Amino acid sequence: MDLPKLAIAALGGTVSMQARNAGEGVIPTVSGETLLASLPELSTLARVTVETLGLLPSASLDFEFLLSVLSWASFQVKQGAVGVVITQGTDTLEESAQFFDYLWPHDTPLVLTGAMRSAAQPGADGPANLLDACRVALADGSRQRGVQVVMNGEIHRANSVRKTDSLALQAFSSPVTGPVGLLIEDCVRYLRPPVQRAVLPLPQQTTQKVALLEASLSADTLLLENILALGYDGLVIAGFGAGHVSQRWATNIERIAEKIPVIIATRTGSGSTAQATYGFDGSEMDLIRKGALMSGFLCPRKARILLWLLIGCQRQHELTRYLKGNIQHRCD
Ligand code: GLU
């Protein structure tokens, strides 16, 4: 039987980590080829191409590198891959997934996975996650779903998934919506149909700087006062509750929003920002009046990725349109 072609890239992360010597901390050393050696059953499912594109902790990935990974993945699709899997560290998995999802123009599934336990730890979850990710990437039902994250038997959409636990095996969740699918007895089961996604052109520039600041109780305004002078091109605020900041922050945000795009998200970890509920100084209604945009369900980190990409392809004036899909509209 002619098996489908599957492409896998390893970027590093815990899934590729081992200690060089006893007592030392784990570091990325295990290649994609070695990872695959622990999954002999994969050869019965697909013809696999594997490449180690990096051996990095995911905190040290950057947008330029991710663009090169994206071009590798697109090349694999052109070469006939029916699915692409990328393994990376889980610390920034939710951000890479969103980054790729905005730029992935294919119907072909692109699936990200990693591990919470390193390769040599008892109960290492890397092999199971990788096999699950391959099954998802090969499934017909995964087409037209953009980029998805597969961890611990769950399938999550790129724009909803978050790392919500620092060390637990069940570290990923999609607040409010839950996973879009599950792996049950090795089968891919979707709970919801695919949704339409916004796909952006590749950024022509990558030097833009977008700051992300979190509101906190009694915070000073020193960083806000200097954002424009420091040369930032955009600002995302992880605001209190439904997208709120202090009165002093609101005054600064008004001045900043006259010059660069400012997005207000919620720091709560779940739920949407409001747009027409609170009217105090620093509330969402006040911040909208002052020129800021609300992110809706898009979390602060994903909102920063959207803004960085839009500035990179000179489409920042379309920010409202791209945020719109994430905004909860008031019922009539
Ligand atoms: N827990 C993280 C990981 O899964 C730490 C390292 C990283 O993100 O690269 O992979």
Short mmCIF file of C-alpha atoms and ligand atoms in Angstrom, two decimals:
data_model
loop_
_atom_site.label_atom_id
_atom_site.label_comp_id
_atom_site.label_asym_id
_atom_site.label_seq_id
_atom_site.Cartn_x
_atom_site.Cartn_y
_atom_site.Cartn_z
CA MET A 1 0.00 0.00 0.00
CA ASP A 2 1.24 3.49 -0.84
CA LEU A 3 1.47 5.25 2.51
CA PRO A 4 0.87 9.01 2.80
CA LYS A 5 3.84 11.32 3.19
CA LEU A 6 4.28 13.03 6.57
CA ALA A 7 6.91 15.65 7.38
CA ILE A 8 8.21 16.17 10.92
CA ALA A 9 10.50 18.93 12.17
CA ALA A 10 12.13 19.04 15.59
CA LEU A 11 12.97 22.44 17.06
CA GLY A 12 14.04 21.39 20.58
CA GLY A 13 12.23 21.75 23.91
CA THR A 14 11.71 19.23 26.71
CA VAL A 15 10.63 16.58 24.21
CA SER A 16 14.27 16.62 22.98
CA MET A 17 15.93 17.13 26.34
CA GLN A 18 18.30 14.93 28.31
CA ALA A 19 20.97 15.54 30.93
CA ARG A 20 24.54 15.12 29.64
CA ASN A 21 25.70 13.88 33.05
CA ALA A 22 23.89 12.66 36.14
CA GLY A 23 22.83 15.54 38.38
CA GLU A 24 22.92 18.14 35.58
CA GLY A 25 19.79 19.82 34.27
CA VAL A 26 18.26 18.62 31.01
CA ILE A 27 19.10 20.46 27.77
CA PRO A 28 17.96 19.92 24.17
CA THR A 29 20.17 17.22 22.64
CA VAL A 30 17.86 14.61 21.11
CA SER A 31 17.44 14.91 17.33
CA GLY A 32 14.17 14.43 15.48
CA GLU A 33 15.58 11.23 13.99
CA THR A 34 16.23 9.81 17.48
CA LEU A 35 12.75 10.87 18.65
CA LEU A 36 11.26 8.89 15.80
CA ALA A 37 13.24 5.79 16.71
CA SER A 38 10.97 5.45 19.76
CA LEU A 39 7.91 5.22 17.48
CA PRO A 40 8.35 2.14 15.26
CA GLU A 41 4.55 1.98 14.66
CA LEU A 42 4.71 5.25 12.74
CA SER A 43 6.28 3.49 9.77
CA THR A 44 3.00 1.56 9.35
CA LEU A 45 1.05 4.83 9.08
CA ALA A 46 3.17 7.05 6.86
CA ARG A 47 6.34 7.61 4.87
CA VAL A 48 8.10 10.01 7.19
CA THR A 49 10.59 12.76 6.42
CA VAL A 50 12.20 14.12 9.59
CA GLU A 51 14.52 17.08 10.06
CA THR A 52 16.08 18.64 13.11
CA LEU A 53 15.74 22.34 12.38
CA GLY A 54 16.88 23.42 15.84
CA LEU A 55 17.74 22.25 19.33
CA LEU A 56 16.54 25.19 21.36
CA PRO A 57 14.61 25.76 24.55
CA SER A 58 11.39 27.34 23.31
CA ALA A 59 12.03 30.57 25.24
CA SER A 60 14.84 31.23 22.74
CA LEU A 61 12.82 30.72 19.55
CA ASP A 62 12.17 33.93 17.65
CA PHE A 63 9.90 35.12 14.85
CA GLU A 64 12.65 35.07 12.20
CA PHE A 65 13.44 31.45 12.99
CA LEU A 66 9.74 30.55 12.96
CA LEU A 67 9.46 32.13 9.50
CA SER A 68 12.21 29.81 8.27
CA VAL A 69 10.38 26.82 9.84
CA LEU A 70 7.20 27.95 8.10
CA SER A 71 8.93 28.05 4.73
CA TRP A 72 10.33 24.54 5.39
CA ALA A 73 6.79 23.33 6.20
CA SER A 74 5.32 24.92 3.06
CA PHE A 75 8.06 23.27 1.00
CA GLN A 76 7.11 19.89 2.49
CA VAL A 77 3.49 20.45 1.40
CA LYS A 78 4.68 21.25 -2.13
CA GLN A 79 6.69 18.02 -2.04
CA GLY A 80 3.50 16.07 -1.35
CA ALA A 81 3.27 15.87 2.47
CA VAL A 82 -0.36 15.36 3.55
CA GLY A 83 0.48 16.64 7.01
CA VAL A 84 3.26 18.43 8.88
CA VAL A 85 4.22 18.00 12.54
CA ILE A 86 6.51 20.30 14.50
CA THR A 87 7.92 19.42 17.93
CA GLN A 88 9.08 22.24 20.17
CA GLY A 89 9.25 23.34 23.78
CA THR A 90 5.94 23.85 25.49
CA ASP A 91 6.79 27.16 27.15
CA THR A 92 6.01 29.16 24.00
CA LEU A 93 3.99 26.55 22.09
CA GLU A 94 0.80 28.62 22.27
CA GLU A 95 2.58 31.56 20.66
CA SER A 96 4.28 29.60 17.86
CA ALA A 97 0.96 27.90 17.11
CA GLN A 98 -0.78 31.27 16.74
CA PHE A 99 2.12 32.68 14.69
CA PHE A 100 1.98 29.76 12.25
CA ASP A 101 -1.82 29.79 12.14
CA TYR A 102 -1.91 33.40 10.91
CA LEU A 103 0.54 32.53 8.13
CA TRP A 104 -0.39 28.97 7.12
CA PRO A 105 -2.12 29.22 3.74
CA HIS A 106 -2.67 25.49 3.16
CA ASP A 107 -5.58 23.14 3.84
CA THR A 108 -2.93 20.62 4.91
CA PRO A 109 -2.81 20.13 8.68
CA LEU A 110 0.09 21.68 10.58
CA VAL A 111 0.28 20.17 14.08
CA LEU A 112 2.48 21.28 16.98
CA THR A 113 3.38 19.12 19.94
CA GLY A 114 5.95 18.78 22.71
CA ALA A 115 6.35 17.12 26.07
CA MET A 116 6.17 18.01 29.72
CA ARG A 117 8.58 15.26 30.76
CA SER A 118 12.02 14.98 29.22
CA ALA A 119 13.07 11.98 27.15
CA ALA A 120 14.83 10.13 30.00
CA GLN A 121 12.19 10.77 32.70
CA PRO A 122 9.93 7.89 33.77
CA GLY A 123 6.58 8.28 32.03
CA ALA A 124 7.99 10.60 29.37
CA ASP A 125 5.03 11.90 27.36
CA GLY A 126 6.98 12.92 24.24
CA PRO A 127 6.58 9.70 22.23
CA ALA A 128 2.82 9.46 22.92
CA ASN A 129 2.28 13.13 22.07
CA LEU A 130 4.33 12.82 18.89
CA LEU A 131 2.43 9.73 17.75
CA ASP A 132 -0.89 11.46 18.52
CA ALA A 133 0.25 14.55 16.61
CA CYS A 134 1.14 12.37 13.62
CA ARG A 135 -2.28 10.70 13.72
CA VAL A 136 -3.93 14.13 13.78
CA ALA A 137 -1.75 15.40 10.93
CA LEU A 138 -2.65 12.35 8.84
CA ALA A 139 -6.41 12.46 9.50
CA ASP A 140 -8.67 13.66 6.67
CA GLY A 141 -10.83 15.46 9.24
CA SER A 142 -7.86 17.68 10.14
CA ARG A 143 -7.82 19.41 6.76
CA GLN A 144 -8.85 23.10 6.68
CA ARG A 145 -8.33 23.42 10.43
CA GLY A 146 -5.17 25.50 10.20
CA VAL A 147 -2.65 24.95 12.96
CA GLN A 148 -3.51 22.76 15.92
CA VAL A 149 -1.75 21.76 19.14
CA VAL A 150 -1.88 18.12 20.27
CA MET A 151 -0.94 17.40 23.89
CA ASN A 152 -2.00 14.72 26.35
CA GLY A 153 -4.69 13.21 24.10
CA GLU A 154 -6.34 16.56 23.29
CA ILE A 155 -6.47 18.63 20.10
CA HIS A 156 -6.59 22.41 20.52
CA ARG A 157 -7.07 25.24 18.04
CA ALA A 158 -4.08 27.56 17.78
CA ASN A 159 -6.02 30.66 18.74
CA SER A 160 -7.56 29.27 21.90
CA VAL A 161 -4.85 27.05 23.37
CA ARG A 162 -2.82 28.17 26.37
CA LYS A 163 -0.25 26.64 28.66
CA THR A 164 -2.19 26.80 31.90
CA ASP A 165 0.04 24.72 34.15
CA SER A 166 3.79 25.03 34.57
CA LEU A 167 4.71 21.39 35.20
CA ALA A 168 1.62 19.16 35.10
CA LEU A 169 1.21 16.59 32.35
CA GLN A 170 -2.16 18.19 31.57
CA ALA A 171 -0.52 21.57 30.95
CA PHE A 172 -2.60 22.79 27.98
CA SER A 173 -6.19 23.88 27.79
CA SER A 174 -8.47 26.05 25.72
CA PRO A 175 -10.32 28.20 28.25
CA VAL A 176 -14.03 28.77 27.52
CA THR A 177 -14.16 26.49 24.46
CA GLY A 178 -12.30 23.36 25.56
CA PRO A 179 -10.40 21.17 23.10
CA VAL A 180 -11.66 20.93 19.52
CA GLY A 181 -11.03 17.21 19.44
CA LEU A 182 -9.69 14.19 21.28
CA LEU A 183 -7.68 11.09 20.51
CA ILE A 184 -9.74 8.09 21.51
CA GLU A 185 -8.32 4.59 21.07
CA ASP A 186 -5.81 5.99 18.56
CA CYS A 187 -8.58 7.62 16.49
CA VAL A 188 -8.93 11.33 15.87
CA ARG A 189 -12.36 12.52 17.04
CA TYR A 190 -13.39 16.11 16.36
CA LEU A 191 -16.03 17.65 18.58
CA ARG A 192 -16.62 20.69 16.36
CA PRO A 193 -16.40 21.51 12.63
CA PRO A 194 -13.55 23.65 11.25
CA VAL A 195 -13.96 27.42 11.49
CA GLN A 196 -12.88 30.07 9.00
CA ARG A 197 -9.48 31.60 9.79
CA ALA A 198 -7.80 34.83 8.83
CA VAL A 199 -4.58 34.15 6.88
CA LEU A 200 -2.09 37.00 6.59
CA PRO A 201 0.58 37.58 3.96
CA LEU A 202 4.17 36.95 5.04
CA PRO A 203 5.65 39.99 6.80
CA GLN A 204 7.97 42.01 4.55
CA GLN A 205 9.75 43.44 7.58
CA THR A 206 10.74 41.82 10.87
CA THR A 207 12.36 44.68 12.76
CA GLN A 208 9.15 46.05 14.29
CA LYS A 209 8.90 46.05 18.08
CA VAL A 210 5.65 45.38 19.94
CA ALA A 211 5.71 45.73 23.72
CA LEU A 212 3.56 43.66 26.06
CA LEU A 213 2.93 45.11 29.52
CA GLU A 214 0.79 43.67 32.26
CA ALA A 215 -1.31 45.93 34.47
CA SER A 216 -0.72 45.35 38.17
CA LEU A 217 -1.95 46.94 41.35
CA SER A 218 -0.37 50.32 42.08
CA ALA A 219 1.99 49.99 39.07
CA ASP A 220 4.06 53.05 38.11
CA THR A 221 3.92 54.53 34.61
CA LEU A 222 7.65 54.74 33.86
CA LEU A 223 7.65 52.15 31.07
CA LEU A 224 4.47 53.57 29.53
CA GLU A 225 5.93 57.09 29.58
CA ASN A 226 8.92 55.85 27.59
CA ILE A 227 7.30 53.46 25.12
CA LEU A 228 7.26 55.97 22.23
CA ALA A 229 10.74 57.31 22.95
CA LEU A 230 12.05 53.72 23.01
CA GLY A 231 10.82 53.27 19.44
CA TYR A 232 8.07 50.70 19.91
CA ASP A 233 5.71 50.30 16.94
CA GLY A 234 2.83 48.80 18.90
CA LEU A 235 1.70 48.10 22.45
CA VAL A 236 -0.37 45.33 24.01
CA ILE A 237 -1.63 45.67 27.58
CA ALA A 238 -2.67 42.64 29.62
CA GLY A 239 -5.31 44.56 31.51
CA PHE A 240 -7.21 43.81 34.69
CA GLY A 241 -10.47 41.87 34.43
CA ALA A 242 -12.44 42.67 31.30
CA GLY A 243 -9.68 44.95 29.94
CA HIS A 244 -9.09 47.69 32.51
CA VAL A 245 -6.15 49.76 33.72
CA SER A 246 -5.61 52.45 36.35
CA GLN A 247 -6.54 56.05 35.65
CA ARG A 248 -2.83 56.95 35.36
CA TRP A 249 -2.21 54.20 32.84
CA ALA A 250 -5.29 55.28 30.86
CA THR A 251 -3.92 58.84 30.52
CA ASN A 252 -0.64 57.45 29.14
CA ILE A 253 -2.43 55.01 26.85
CA GLU A 254 -4.40 57.88 25.27
CA ARG A 255 -1.16 59.66 24.40
CA ILE A 256 0.45 56.46 23.05
CA ALA A 257 -2.62 55.44 21.01
CA GLU A 258 -2.38 58.71 19.08
CA LYS A 259 0.92 57.45 17.62
CA ILE A 260 0.93 53.63 17.58
CA PRO A 261 -1.70 50.85 17.81
CA VAL A 262 -2.61 49.84 21.36
CA ILE A 263 -4.50 46.61 22.12
CA ILE A 264 -6.05 45.87 25.51
CA ALA A 265 -6.44 42.18 26.43
CA THR A 266 -7.32 40.52 29.72
CA ARG A 267 -4.68 39.24 32.12
CA THR A 268 -7.15 36.80 33.71
CA GLY A 269 -6.22 33.80 31.53
CA SER A 270 -9.78 33.15 30.38
CA GLY A 271 -12.70 34.97 28.82
CA SER A 272 -13.18 38.03 26.65
CA THR A 273 -12.57 41.71 27.18
CA ALA A 274 -15.70 43.86 27.49
CA GLN A 275 -16.52 46.78 25.23
CA ALA A 276 -19.65 48.45 26.53
CA THR A 277 -20.08 47.69 30.22
CA TYR A 278 -17.84 49.86 32.42
CA GLY A 279 -17.49 53.62 32.10
CA PHE A 280 -14.92 54.63 34.77
CA ASP A 281 -11.54 56.15 33.88
CA GLY A 282 -9.38 53.21 32.80
CA SER A 283 -12.38 51.04 31.91
CA GLU A 284 -12.81 49.42 28.51
CA MET A 285 -15.27 52.13 27.38
CA ASP A 286 -12.84 54.84 28.45
CA LEU A 287 -9.87 53.10 26.77
CA ILE A 288 -11.82 52.64 23.53
CA ARG A 289 -12.68 56.37 23.64
CA LYS A 290 -8.97 57.06 24.13
CA GLY A 291 -8.07 55.15 20.95
CA ALA A 292 -7.21 51.63 22.21
CA LEU A 293 -8.66 48.44 20.71
CA MET A 294 -10.00 45.53 22.74
CA SER A 295 -8.67 42.05 21.96
CA GLY A 296 -11.85 40.08 22.77
CA PHE A 297 -10.95 36.45 23.43
CA LEU A 298 -7.42 36.82 22.05
CA CYS A 299 -4.98 36.54 24.95
CA PRO A 300 -2.28 39.21 25.38
CA ARG A 301 0.51 37.08 23.89
CA LYS A 302 -1.51 36.13 20.81
CA ALA A 303 -2.66 39.74 20.39
CA ARG A 304 1.00 40.77 20.34
CA ILE A 305 1.69 38.25 17.57
CA LEU A 306 -1.22 39.57 15.50
CA LEU A 307 -0.02 43.15 15.88
CA TRP A 308 3.60 42.23 15.08
CA LEU A 309 2.52 40.42 11.90
CA LEU A 310 0.14 43.17 10.78
CA ILE A 311 2.82 45.82 11.22
CA GLY A 312 5.24 43.53 9.37
CA CYS A 313 2.99 43.45 6.31
CA GLN A 314 1.90 47.11 6.65
CA ARG A 315 -1.67 46.20 7.51
CA GLN A 316 -1.92 47.69 10.98
CA HIS A 317 -4.82 49.86 9.72
CA GLU A 318 -6.79 46.60 9.38
CA LEU A 319 -6.26 45.64 13.02
CA THR A 320 -9.92 46.22 13.96
CA ARG A 321 -11.02 43.81 11.24
CA TYR A 322 -8.62 41.10 12.39
CA LEU A 323 -9.60 41.55 16.04
CA LYS A 324 -13.29 41.51 15.19
CA GLY A 325 -13.57 37.72 15.00
CA ASN A 326 -12.38 37.53 18.60
CA ILE A 327 -14.77 40.15 19.95
CA GLN A 328 -17.95 39.12 21.70
CA HIS A 329 -20.63 41.31 20.13
CA ARG A 330 -23.48 42.57 22.25
CA CYS A 331 -26.75 40.82 21.61
CA ASP A 332 -29.41 42.97 19.94
N1 GLU B 1 8.56 22.69 29.82
C1 GLU B 1 9.21 23.27 28.72
C2 GLU B 1 9.14 22.34 27.53
O1 GLU B 1 8.42 21.73 27.35
C3 GLU B 1 10.57 23.80 29.00
C4 GLU B 1 11.48 24.05 27.87
C5 GLU B 1 10.96 24.63 26.59
O2 GLU B 1 9.87 25.18 26.50
O3 GLU B 1 11.73 24.54 25.64
O4 GLU B 1 9.54 22.05 26.63
#
